[in-house]
mmCIF file of C-alpha atoms in Angstrom:
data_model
loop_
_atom_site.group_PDB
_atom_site.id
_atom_site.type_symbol
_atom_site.label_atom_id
_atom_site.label_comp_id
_atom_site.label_asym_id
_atom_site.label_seq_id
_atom_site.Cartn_x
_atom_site.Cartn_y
_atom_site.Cartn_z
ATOM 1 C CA UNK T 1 0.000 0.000 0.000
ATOM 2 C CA UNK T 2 1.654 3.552 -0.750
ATOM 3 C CA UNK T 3 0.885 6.721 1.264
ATOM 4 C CA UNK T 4 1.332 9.933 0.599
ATOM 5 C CA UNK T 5 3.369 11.197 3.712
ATOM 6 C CA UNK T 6 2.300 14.347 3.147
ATOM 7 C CA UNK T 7 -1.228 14.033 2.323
ATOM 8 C CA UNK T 8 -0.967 12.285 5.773
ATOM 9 C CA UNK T 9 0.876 15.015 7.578
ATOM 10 C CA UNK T 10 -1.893 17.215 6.938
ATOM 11 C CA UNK T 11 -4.408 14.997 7.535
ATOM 12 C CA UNK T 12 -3.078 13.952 11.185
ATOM 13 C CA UNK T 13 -1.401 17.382 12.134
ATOM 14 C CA UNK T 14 -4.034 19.760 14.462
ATOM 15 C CA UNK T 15 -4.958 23.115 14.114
ATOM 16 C CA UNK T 16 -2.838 25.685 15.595
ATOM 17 C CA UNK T 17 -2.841 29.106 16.571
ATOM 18 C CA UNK T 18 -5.493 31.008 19.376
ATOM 19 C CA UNK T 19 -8.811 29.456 17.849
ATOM 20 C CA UNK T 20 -7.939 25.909 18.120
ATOM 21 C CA UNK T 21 -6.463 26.302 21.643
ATOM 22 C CA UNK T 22 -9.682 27.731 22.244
ATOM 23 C CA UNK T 23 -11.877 25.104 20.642
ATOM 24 C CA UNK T 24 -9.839 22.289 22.191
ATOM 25 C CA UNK T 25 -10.392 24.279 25.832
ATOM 26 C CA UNK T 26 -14.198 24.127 25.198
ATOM 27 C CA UNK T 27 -13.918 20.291 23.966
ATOM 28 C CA UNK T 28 -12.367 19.533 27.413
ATOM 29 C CA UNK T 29 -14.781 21.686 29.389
ATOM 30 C CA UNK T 30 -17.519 19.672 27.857
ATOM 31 C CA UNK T 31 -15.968 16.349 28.016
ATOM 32 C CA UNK T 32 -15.175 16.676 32.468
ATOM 33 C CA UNK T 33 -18.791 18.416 32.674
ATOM 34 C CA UNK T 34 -20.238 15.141 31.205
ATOM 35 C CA UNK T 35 -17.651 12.860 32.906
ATOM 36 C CA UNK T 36 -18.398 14.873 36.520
ATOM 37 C CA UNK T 37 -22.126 13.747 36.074
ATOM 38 C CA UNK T 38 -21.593 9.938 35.052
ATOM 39 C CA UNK T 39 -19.477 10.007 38.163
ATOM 40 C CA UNK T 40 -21.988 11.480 40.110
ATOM 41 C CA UNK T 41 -24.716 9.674 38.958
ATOM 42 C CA UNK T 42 -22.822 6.347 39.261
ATOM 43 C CA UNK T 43 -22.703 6.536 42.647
ATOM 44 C CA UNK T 44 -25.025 4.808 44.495
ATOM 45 C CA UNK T 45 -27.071 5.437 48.135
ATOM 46 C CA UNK T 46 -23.583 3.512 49.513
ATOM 47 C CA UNK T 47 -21.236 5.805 48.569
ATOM 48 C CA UNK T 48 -19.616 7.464 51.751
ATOM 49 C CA UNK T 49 -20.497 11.307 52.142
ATOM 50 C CA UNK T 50 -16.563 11.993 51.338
ATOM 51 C CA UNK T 51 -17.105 10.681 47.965
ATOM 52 C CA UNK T 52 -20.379 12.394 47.379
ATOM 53 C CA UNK T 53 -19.144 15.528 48.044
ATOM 54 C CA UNK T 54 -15.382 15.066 46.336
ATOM 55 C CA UNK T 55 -18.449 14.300 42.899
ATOM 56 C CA UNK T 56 -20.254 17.238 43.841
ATOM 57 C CA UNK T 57 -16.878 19.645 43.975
ATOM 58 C CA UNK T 58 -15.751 18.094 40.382
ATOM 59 C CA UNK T 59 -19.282 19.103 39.104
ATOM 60 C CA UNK T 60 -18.879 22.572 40.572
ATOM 61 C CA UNK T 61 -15.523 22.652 39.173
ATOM 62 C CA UNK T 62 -17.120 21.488 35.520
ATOM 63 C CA UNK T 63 -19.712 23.599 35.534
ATOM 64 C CA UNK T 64 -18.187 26.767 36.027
ATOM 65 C CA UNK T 65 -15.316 25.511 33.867
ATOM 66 C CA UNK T 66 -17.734 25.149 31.205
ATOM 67 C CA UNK T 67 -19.690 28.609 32.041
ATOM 68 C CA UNK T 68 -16.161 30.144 31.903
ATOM 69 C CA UNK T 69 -15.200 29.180 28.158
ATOM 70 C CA UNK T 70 -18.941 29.794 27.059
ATOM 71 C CA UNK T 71 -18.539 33.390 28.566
ATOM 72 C CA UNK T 72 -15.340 33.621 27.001
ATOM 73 C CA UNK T 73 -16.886 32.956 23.364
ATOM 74 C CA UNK T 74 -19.377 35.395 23.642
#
């Protein structure tokens, strides 16, 4: 099979420069928001009251992770 190495340069290489940092910022935001509430929904009526509230702080940390980088593209 023959490849183009630079065809797959482009292909693989990311974007650069201010609006990708920022894009890839938001993408991450997202991404802990959603994981925060799987993890916090995962736990169950067992889960010690440390662990509930080290969930809840990651969510509060998500969320106004998230609210910053929305605030930021407005």
């Amino acid at each position: 099979m023959t490849r183009n190495i630079h065809t797959m340069t482009t292909m693989t290489t990311p974007a650069t420069g201010p609006a990708a940092t920022d894009a890839l910022a938001d993408e991450a935001a997202i991404r802990e928001l959603f994981a925060a509430r799987a993890e916090l929904d995962s736990l169950g009526a067992t889960a010690s009251p440390s662990r509930l509230e080290r969930a809840l702080e990651r969510l509060e940390a998500a969320q106004r992770a998230s609210e910053r980088t929305l605030a930021q593209a407005a």
